[in-house]
Amino acid sequence: MRVQAAAAVGAYVQRERDRLVSREPLVRRDRPGAVKVMRTASRRLRSVWHALEQSGTPVPPATAPAAGTPAGAASGAAPGARPGGLPEEFTWLNEHLGRVRHFDETAHRIAAHAPMAGRPARWTLLRLEESRGPARRELLAALDGPRYRSLVAELDARADAPVPQGAAGGFGDWFCAAWPALAEDFAAAAAIADPEVRADELHEVRKAAKPVLDTGRSVARAYPGLLRNPLRVLGALHDALGEHQDSTVCRRTVAPWADGAPDTEVREALRELTQREHAVVAAVEARLAVLHRELAGLSPGR
């Protein structure tokens, strides 16, 4: 029996809610990978809630307010929380998580590069911590604040409530409609001659692909024939452009540090790391033509 779209979206939301709240204690303990998982869950929830709000079908509040109840009180909003709906709140949370996640990914790439072993890695990671430390303290302050507590309370109430069938029913159509524009934007970005501008525009394509991918995955069980192959192609594109962006961020972060390195050993290691990240980007870009042919040649539903 085919799963209804509303049931598929509801199960997806509950799964991502559980992933988000379960990683919060690990983020506080600075466990490797915890920020990335929590940010991914937050991004997916933002994508789905934005699509629900744009569906044209009213999404009911988490609880019905009693007469005279101030706006926001029915959903458990804490003092100091900002109105604007769940998508805006997830965007706020993603910004805090994203800043730490980029530093964590750069640290991983530094540690994984063999020529950086020893003093070069220690010096570079200490330099990186000068920026990561404040970003992490800001993240922890956000997690301790009323705005985050209000977000979780609202998410809990809404995740356990039924998703309107009318709101979820158009997700498949929305996914199909977004496909041609995404293929065109990808082709335009990949054709840019300037490598730095091209990197920025490919990142914009990835940002545009994320909500399409997230929303498609949320209803994949309801439309397996319609979405299976498109989700496979879009997932491959998302992963490739993610590697491209992570490599670009690492290179742009560490390359300026070479001139201020304490000695030749550290300077040369930083330059080798920069060259390696250039090679990673080149390898990804060599695959872009194939990815575009798959994206442009595959219509959702075929």
mmCIF file of C-alpha atoms in Angstrom:
data_model
loop_
_atom_site.group_PDB
_atom_site.id
_atom_site.type_symbol
_atom_site.label_atom_id
_atom_site.label_comp_id
_atom_site.label_asym_id
_atom_site.label_seq_id
_atom_site.Cartn_x
_atom_site.Cartn_y
_atom_site.Cartn_z
ATOM 1 C CA MET A 1 0.000 0.000 0.000
ATOM 2 C CA ARG A 2 1.376 3.401 -0.947
ATOM 3 C CA VAL A 3 2.244 5.660 1.970
ATOM 4 C CA GLN A 4 0.287 8.894 1.977
ATOM 5 C CA ALA A 5 2.317 12.061 1.518
ATOM 6 C CA ALA A 6 1.198 13.487 4.865
ATOM 7 C CA ALA A 7 2.272 10.323 6.699
ATOM 8 C CA ALA A 8 5.636 10.326 4.911
ATOM 9 C CA VAL A 9 6.291 13.975 5.776
ATOM 10 C CA GLY A 10 5.194 13.421 9.373
ATOM 11 C CA ALA A 11 7.568 10.496 9.841
ATOM 12 C CA TYR A 12 10.408 12.483 8.232
ATOM 13 C CA VAL A 13 9.822 15.461 10.532
ATOM 14 C CA GLN A 14 9.755 13.254 13.623
ATOM 15 C CA ARG A 15 12.964 11.507 12.584
ATOM 16 C CA GLU A 16 14.808 14.772 11.989
ATOM 17 C CA ARG A 17 13.425 16.261 15.213
ATOM 18 C CA ASP A 18 14.815 13.286 17.126
ATOM 19 C CA ARG A 19 18.159 13.613 15.354
ATOM 20 C CA LEU A 20 18.387 17.309 16.179
ATOM 21 C CA VAL A 21 17.577 17.063 19.897
ATOM 22 C CA SER A 22 19.667 13.919 20.420
ATOM 23 C CA ARG A 23 22.778 15.668 19.082
ATOM 24 C CA GLU A 24 22.446 18.748 21.267
ATOM 25 C CA PRO A 25 24.185 17.141 24.309
ATOM 26 C CA LEU A 26 26.964 15.893 22.015
ATOM 27 C CA VAL A 27 27.404 19.391 20.567
ATOM 28 C CA ARG A 28 27.771 20.705 24.107
ATOM 29 C CA ARG A 29 30.496 18.110 24.780
ATOM 30 C CA ASP A 30 32.200 19.050 21.492
ATOM 31 C CA ARG A 31 31.939 15.541 20.090
ATOM 32 C CA PRO A 32 33.306 15.200 16.518
ATOM 33 C CA GLY A 33 30.607 15.345 13.870
ATOM 34 C CA ALA A 34 27.809 16.357 16.254
ATOM 35 C CA VAL A 35 27.468 19.905 14.913
ATOM 36 C CA LYS A 36 27.268 18.636 11.340
ATOM 37 C CA VAL A 37 24.462 16.166 12.138
ATOM 38 C CA MET A 38 22.508 18.712 14.164
ATOM 39 C CA ARG A 39 22.851 21.318 11.407
ATOM 40 C CA THR A 40 21.723 18.853 8.737
ATOM 41 C CA ALA A 41 18.626 17.994 10.769
ATOM 42 C CA SER A 42 17.874 21.666 11.340
ATOM 43 C CA ARG A 43 18.269 22.404 7.624
ATOM 44 C CA ARG A 44 15.957 19.563 6.633
ATOM 45 C CA LEU A 45 13.316 20.687 9.091
ATOM 46 C CA ARG A 46 13.556 24.230 7.778
ATOM 47 C CA SER A 47 13.122 23.024 4.198
ATOM 48 C CA VAL A 48 10.033 20.983 5.021
ATOM 49 C CA TRP A 49 8.390 23.655 7.119
ATOM 50 C CA HIS A 50 9.042 26.298 4.492
ATOM 51 C CA ALA A 51 7.453 24.045 1.857
ATOM 52 C CA LEU A 52 4.464 23.402 4.120
ATOM 53 C CA GLU A 53 3.956 27.112 4.656
ATOM 54 C CA GLN A 54 4.248 27.768 0.909
ATOM 55 C CA SER A 55 1.833 24.985 -0.015
ATOM 56 C CA GLY A 56 -1.271 27.140 0.111
ATOM 57 C CA THR A 57 -2.902 24.838 2.660
ATOM 58 C CA PRO A 58 -3.082 26.317 6.173
ATOM 59 C CA VAL A 59 -0.839 24.499 8.628
ATOM 60 C CA PRO A 60 -2.585 24.574 12.010
ATOM 61 C CA PRO A 61 -0.781 25.924 15.072
ATOM 62 C CA ALA A 62 0.657 23.466 17.545
ATOM 63 C CA THR A 63 -2.125 24.145 20.033
ATOM 64 C CA ALA A 64 -5.190 26.333 19.924
ATOM 65 C CA PRO A 65 -4.760 29.419 22.145
ATOM 66 C CA ALA A 66 -7.325 30.130 24.769
ATOM 67 C CA ALA A 67 -9.268 33.371 24.576
ATOM 68 C CA GLY A 68 -7.027 36.263 25.519
ATOM 69 C CA THR A 69 -3.810 34.245 25.267
ATOM 70 C CA PRO A 70 -0.946 36.409 23.937
ATOM 71 C CA ALA A 71 0.376 35.510 20.487
ATOM 72 C CA GLY A 72 3.102 32.851 20.750
ATOM 73 C CA ALA A 73 2.108 31.683 24.219
ATOM 74 C CA ALA A 74 0.087 28.733 22.902
ATOM 75 C CA SER A 75 3.128 27.243 21.230
ATOM 76 C CA GLY A 76 5.233 27.463 24.363
ATOM 77 C CA ALA A 77 7.226 30.466 23.180
ATOM 78 C CA ALA A 78 9.671 31.521 25.848
ATOM 79 C CA PRO A 79 10.279 35.168 26.773
ATOM 80 C CA GLY A 80 12.788 36.658 24.354
ATOM 81 C CA ALA A 81 11.884 34.362 21.439
ATOM 82 C CA ARG A 82 11.390 36.147 18.133
ATOM 83 C CA PRO A 83 8.244 35.636 16.060
ATOM 84 C CA GLY A 84 8.498 34.617 12.411
ATOM 85 C CA GLY A 85 7.656 30.950 12.230
ATOM 86 C CA LEU A 86 9.735 27.799 12.301
ATOM 87 C CA PRO A 87 11.603 28.391 9.007
ATOM 88 C CA GLU A 88 13.023 31.667 10.299
ATOM 89 C CA GLU A 89 13.961 30.081 13.618
ATOM 90 C CA PHE A 90 15.746 27.199 11.909
ATOM 91 C CA THR A 91 17.616 29.709 9.718
ATOM 92 C CA TRP A 92 18.815 31.433 12.895
ATOM 93 C CA LEU A 93 19.924 28.122 14.415
ATOM 94 C CA ASN A 94 21.610 27.035 11.169
ATOM 95 C CA GLU A 95 23.703 30.192 11.119
ATOM 96 C CA HIS A 96 25.168 29.429 14.547
ATOM 97 C CA LEU A 97 25.724 25.752 13.734
ATOM 98 C CA GLY A 98 27.108 26.529 10.299
ATOM 99 C CA ARG A 99 29.869 28.807 11.554
ATOM 100 C CA VAL A 100 31.209 26.100 13.868
ATOM 101 C CA ARG A 101 30.705 23.356 11.279
ATOM 102 C CA HIS A 102 32.898 25.136 8.710
ATOM 103 C CA PHE A 103 35.719 25.471 11.244
ATOM 104 C CA ASP A 104 35.332 21.800 12.189
ATOM 105 C CA GLU A 105 35.519 20.696 8.553
ATOM 106 C CA THR A 106 38.599 22.800 7.955
ATOM 107 C CA ALA A 107 40.232 21.318 11.081
ATOM 108 C CA HIS A 108 39.460 17.827 9.774
ATOM 109 C CA ARG A 109 41.050 18.590 6.422
ATOM 110 C CA ILE A 110 44.126 20.028 8.110
ATOM 111 C CA ALA A 111 44.549 16.976 10.343
ATOM 112 C CA ALA A 112 43.989 14.541 7.447
ATOM 113 C CA HIS A 113 46.733 16.054 5.263
ATOM 114 C CA ALA A 114 49.941 14.101 5.933
ATOM 115 C CA PRO A 115 52.423 16.967 5.271
ATOM 116 C CA MET A 116 50.662 18.950 8.016
ATOM 117 C CA ALA A 117 51.549 16.351 10.694
ATOM 118 C CA GLY A 118 53.391 17.576 13.747
ATOM 119 C CA ARG A 119 54.205 21.244 14.268
ATOM 120 C CA PRO A 120 52.472 22.556 11.118
ATOM 121 C CA ALA A 121 49.184 21.005 12.185
ATOM 122 C CA ARG A 122 49.518 22.194 15.784
ATOM 123 C CA TRP A 123 50.304 25.764 14.728
ATOM 124 C CA THR A 124 47.513 25.852 12.147
ATOM 125 C CA LEU A 125 44.881 24.335 14.449
ATOM 126 C CA LEU A 126 45.751 26.827 17.179
ATOM 127 C CA ARG A 127 45.341 29.604 14.635
ATOM 128 C CA LEU A 128 41.993 28.149 13.575
ATOM 129 C CA GLU A 129 40.821 27.941 17.190
ATOM 130 C CA GLU A 130 41.173 31.722 17.465
ATOM 131 C CA SER A 131 38.063 31.938 15.283
ATOM 132 C CA ARG A 132 36.368 28.667 16.185
ATOM 133 C CA GLY A 133 36.419 29.331 19.930
ATOM 134 C CA PRO A 134 34.273 32.476 19.804
ATOM 135 C CA ALA A 135 31.903 30.869 17.279
ATOM 136 C CA ARG A 136 31.449 27.859 19.561
ATOM 137 C CA ARG A 137 30.804 30.058 22.599
ATOM 138 C CA GLU A 138 28.136 31.928 20.625
ATOM 139 C CA LEU A 139 26.545 28.610 19.648
ATOM 140 C CA LEU A 140 26.438 27.384 23.248
ATOM 141 C CA ALA A 141 24.947 30.696 24.364
ATOM 142 C CA ALA A 142 22.250 30.276 21.720
ATOM 143 C CA LEU A 143 21.490 26.722 22.872
ATOM 144 C CA ASP A 144 21.185 27.984 26.448
ATOM 145 C CA GLY A 145 18.881 30.842 25.500
ATOM 146 C CA PRO A 146 15.084 31.207 25.409
ATOM 147 C CA ARG A 147 14.907 31.377 21.640
ATOM 148 C CA TYR A 148 16.275 27.858 21.216
ATOM 149 C CA ARG A 149 14.087 26.479 24.011
ATOM 150 C CA SER A 150 11.054 28.018 22.355
ATOM 151 C CA LEU A 151 12.060 26.523 19.006
ATOM 152 C CA VAL A 152 12.334 23.024 20.481
ATOM 153 C CA ALA A 153 9.011 23.355 22.304
ATOM 154 C CA GLU A 154 7.271 24.451 19.109
ATOM 155 C CA LEU A 155 8.982 21.726 17.106
ATOM 156 C CA ASP A 156 7.966 19.032 19.591
ATOM 157 C CA ALA A 157 4.336 20.098 19.498
ATOM 158 C CA ARG A 158 4.176 20.349 15.715
ATOM 159 C CA ALA A 159 6.201 17.205 14.992
ATOM 160 C CA ASP A 160 3.732 15.128 16.980
ATOM 161 C CA ALA A 161 0.685 16.702 15.294
ATOM 162 C CA PRO A 162 -0.747 15.378 11.996
ATOM 163 C CA VAL A 163 0.572 16.946 8.798
ATOM 164 C CA PRO A 164 -2.316 18.178 6.619
ATOM 165 C CA GLN A 165 -2.682 15.965 3.550
ATOM 166 C CA GLY A 166 -3.326 18.985 1.348
ATOM 167 C CA ALA A 167 -0.117 20.678 2.476
ATOM 168 C CA ALA A 168 2.059 17.604 1.848
ATOM 169 C CA GLY A 169 0.269 16.442 -1.286
ATOM 170 C CA GLY A 170 1.885 19.063 -3.509
ATOM 171 C CA PHE A 171 5.472 18.279 -2.519
ATOM 172 C CA GLY A 172 6.026 15.950 -5.457
ATOM 173 C CA ASP A 173 4.759 18.552 -7.928
ATOM 174 C CA TRP A 174 6.858 21.243 -6.274
ATOM 175 C CA PHE A 175 9.941 19.050 -6.593
ATOM 176 C CA CYS A 176 9.287 18.465 -10.307
ATOM 177 C CA ALA A 177 8.688 22.167 -10.971
ATOM 178 C CA ALA A 178 11.976 23.174 -9.324
ATOM 179 C CA TRP A 179 14.039 20.731 -11.385
ATOM 180 C CA PRO A 180 14.467 22.641 -14.727
ATOM 181 C CA ALA A 181 15.539 25.914 -13.079
ATOM 182 C CA LEU A 182 18.070 24.068 -10.947
ATOM 183 C CA ALA A 183 19.581 22.412 -14.034
ATOM 184 C CA GLU A 184 19.848 25.787 -15.795
ATOM 185 C CA ASP A 185 21.449 27.507 -12.811
ATOM 186 C CA PHE A 186 23.943 24.651 -12.469
ATOM 187 C CA ALA A 187 24.981 24.950 -16.121
ATOM 188 C CA ALA A 188 25.405 28.720 -15.843
ATOM 189 C CA ALA A 189 27.515 28.471 -12.689
ATOM 190 C CA ALA A 190 29.759 25.714 -14.064
ATOM 191 C CA ALA A 191 30.447 27.788 -17.203
ATOM 192 C CA ILE A 192 31.905 30.784 -15.318
ATOM 193 C CA ALA A 193 35.565 31.268 -16.219
ATOM 194 C CA ASP A 194 36.833 32.907 -13.031
ATOM 195 C CA PRO A 195 37.493 30.056 -10.566
ATOM 196 C CA GLU A 196 36.691 32.087 -7.449
ATOM 197 C CA VAL A 197 33.439 33.437 -8.848
ATOM 198 C CA ARG A 198 32.604 29.952 -10.145
ATOM 199 C CA ALA A 199 33.119 28.503 -6.661
ATOM 200 C CA ASP A 200 30.771 31.069 -5.145
ATOM 201 C CA GLU A 201 28.084 30.470 -7.763
ATOM 202 C CA LEU A 202 28.330 26.689 -7.446
ATOM 203 C CA HIS A 203 27.796 27.165 -3.720
ATOM 204 C CA GLU A 204 24.627 29.118 -4.531
ATOM 205 C CA VAL A 205 23.469 26.199 -6.687
ATOM 206 C CA ARG A 206 24.044 23.821 -3.770
ATOM 207 C CA LYS A 207 22.081 26.113 -1.469
ATOM 208 C CA ALA A 208 19.213 26.090 -3.974
ATOM 209 C CA ALA A 209 19.414 22.296 -4.314
ATOM 210 C CA LYS A 210 19.180 21.651 -0.565
ATOM 211 C CA PRO A 211 15.475 22.468 -0.068
ATOM 212 C CA VAL A 212 14.575 20.584 -3.261
ATOM 213 C CA LEU A 213 16.480 17.531 -2.039
ATOM 214 C CA ASP A 214 15.152 17.767 1.514
ATOM 215 C CA THR A 215 11.541 18.183 0.435
ATOM 216 C CA GLY A 216 11.818 15.390 -2.101
ATOM 217 C CA ARG A 217 13.250 13.034 0.484
ATOM 218 C CA SER A 218 10.448 13.864 2.893
ATOM 219 C CA VAL A 219 7.855 12.423 0.489
ATOM 220 C CA ALA A 220 10.032 9.800 -1.229
ATOM 221 C CA ARG A 221 8.088 6.928 0.382
ATOM 222 C CA ALA A 222 4.855 8.332 -1.030
ATOM 223 C CA TYR A 223 6.170 8.785 -4.590
ATOM 224 C CA PRO A 224 8.887 6.145 -5.091
ATOM 225 C CA GLY A 225 8.472 5.894 -8.870
ATOM 226 C CA LEU A 226 8.364 9.646 -9.308
ATOM 227 C CA LEU A 227 11.339 10.591 -7.165
ATOM 228 C CA ARG A 228 13.746 7.648 -6.839
ATOM 229 C CA ASN A 229 16.101 8.463 -9.721
ATOM 230 C CA PRO A 230 15.863 12.266 -9.418
ATOM 231 C CA LEU A 231 16.752 12.043 -5.733
ATOM 232 C CA ARG A 232 19.722 9.839 -6.576
ATOM 233 C CA VAL A 233 21.033 12.381 -9.101
ATOM 234 C CA LEU A 234 20.329 15.372 -6.894
ATOM 235 C CA GLY A 235 21.998 13.661 -3.928
ATOM 236 C CA ALA A 236 25.134 13.045 -5.991
ATOM 237 C CA LEU A 237 25.180 16.693 -7.081
ATOM 238 C CA HIS A 238 24.678 17.895 -3.510
ATOM 239 C CA ASP A 239 27.532 15.730 -2.211
ATOM 240 C CA ALA A 240 29.928 16.772 -4.994
ATOM 241 C CA LEU A 241 29.234 20.464 -4.502
ATOM 242 C CA GLY A 242 29.565 19.988 -0.742
ATOM 243 C CA GLU A 243 33.076 18.612 -1.212
ATOM 244 C CA HIS A 244 33.791 21.529 -3.556
ATOM 245 C CA GLN A 245 32.605 24.058 -0.959
ATOM 246 C CA ASP A 246 34.410 22.451 1.989
ATOM 247 C CA SER A 247 37.649 22.368 0.014
ATOM 248 C CA THR A 248 37.203 25.990 -1.084
ATOM 249 C CA VAL A 249 36.539 27.163 2.488
ATOM 250 C CA CYS A 250 39.613 25.302 3.758
ATOM 251 C CA ARG A 251 41.845 26.768 1.066
ATOM 252 C CA ARG A 252 40.544 30.308 1.547
ATOM 253 C CA THR A 253 41.010 29.995 5.306
ATOM 254 C CA VAL A 254 44.589 28.689 5.432
ATOM 255 C CA ALA A 255 46.182 30.183 2.285
ATOM 256 C CA PRO A 256 46.602 33.696 3.779
ATOM 257 C CA TRP A 257 48.311 32.207 6.837
ATOM 258 C CA ALA A 258 51.347 31.020 4.875
ATOM 259 C CA ASP A 259 52.898 34.497 4.809
ATOM 260 C CA GLY A 260 52.653 34.715 8.598
ATOM 261 C CA ALA A 261 53.940 31.213 9.292
ATOM 262 C CA PRO A 262 56.638 30.994 11.997
ATOM 263 C CA ASP A 263 59.108 29.059 9.849
ATOM 264 C CA THR A 264 59.697 27.353 6.525
ATOM 265 C CA GLU A 265 58.350 23.986 7.659
ATOM 266 C CA VAL A 266 54.944 25.415 8.528
ATOM 267 C CA ARG A 267 54.897 27.693 5.484
ATOM 268 C CA GLU A 268 55.621 24.867 3.062
ATOM 269 C CA ALA A 269 53.060 22.582 4.709
ATOM 270 C CA LEU A 270 50.399 25.267 4.370
ATOM 271 C CA ARG A 271 51.259 25.757 0.723
ATOM 272 C CA GLU A 272 51.065 22.004 0.104
ATOM 273 C CA LEU A 273 47.674 21.916 1.791
ATOM 274 C CA THR A 274 46.502 24.789 -0.399
ATOM 275 C CA GLN A 275 47.687 22.960 -3.511
ATOM 276 C CA ARG A 276 45.912 19.797 -2.387
ATOM 277 C CA GLU A 277 42.640 21.678 -1.954
ATOM 278 C CA HIS A 278 43.057 23.177 -5.429
ATOM 279 C CA ALA A 279 43.403 19.609 -6.737
ATOM 280 C CA VAL A 280 40.283 18.484 -4.863
ATOM 281 C CA VAL A 281 38.265 21.293 -6.427
ATOM 282 C CA ALA A 282 39.629 20.469 -9.876
ATOM 283 C CA ALA A 283 38.647 16.815 -9.454
ATOM 284 C CA VAL A 284 35.098 17.795 -8.497
ATOM 285 C CA GLU A 285 34.825 20.215 -11.405
ATOM 286 C CA ALA A 286 35.975 17.496 -13.807
ATOM 287 C CA ARG A 287 32.786 15.607 -12.833
ATOM 288 C CA LEU A 288 30.409 18.548 -13.271
ATOM 289 C CA ALA A 289 29.675 17.937 -16.947
ATOM 290 C CA VAL A 290 28.574 14.367 -16.214
ATOM 291 C CA LEU A 291 26.467 15.498 -13.272
ATOM 292 C CA HIS A 292 24.811 18.173 -15.390
ATOM 293 C CA ARG A 293 23.971 15.721 -18.157
ATOM 294 C CA GLU A 294 22.322 13.475 -15.590
ATOM 295 C CA LEU A 295 20.467 16.380 -14.001
ATOM 296 C CA ALA A 296 19.263 17.842 -17.298
ATOM 297 C CA GLY A 297 18.539 14.513 -18.946
ATOM 298 C CA LEU A 298 16.404 13.056 -16.203
ATOM 299 C CA SER A 299 12.867 14.320 -15.691
ATOM 300 C CA PRO A 300 11.264 13.522 -12.339
ATOM 301 C CA GLY A 301 8.863 10.666 -12.842
ATOM 302 C CA ARG A 302 10.825 8.955 -15.624
#
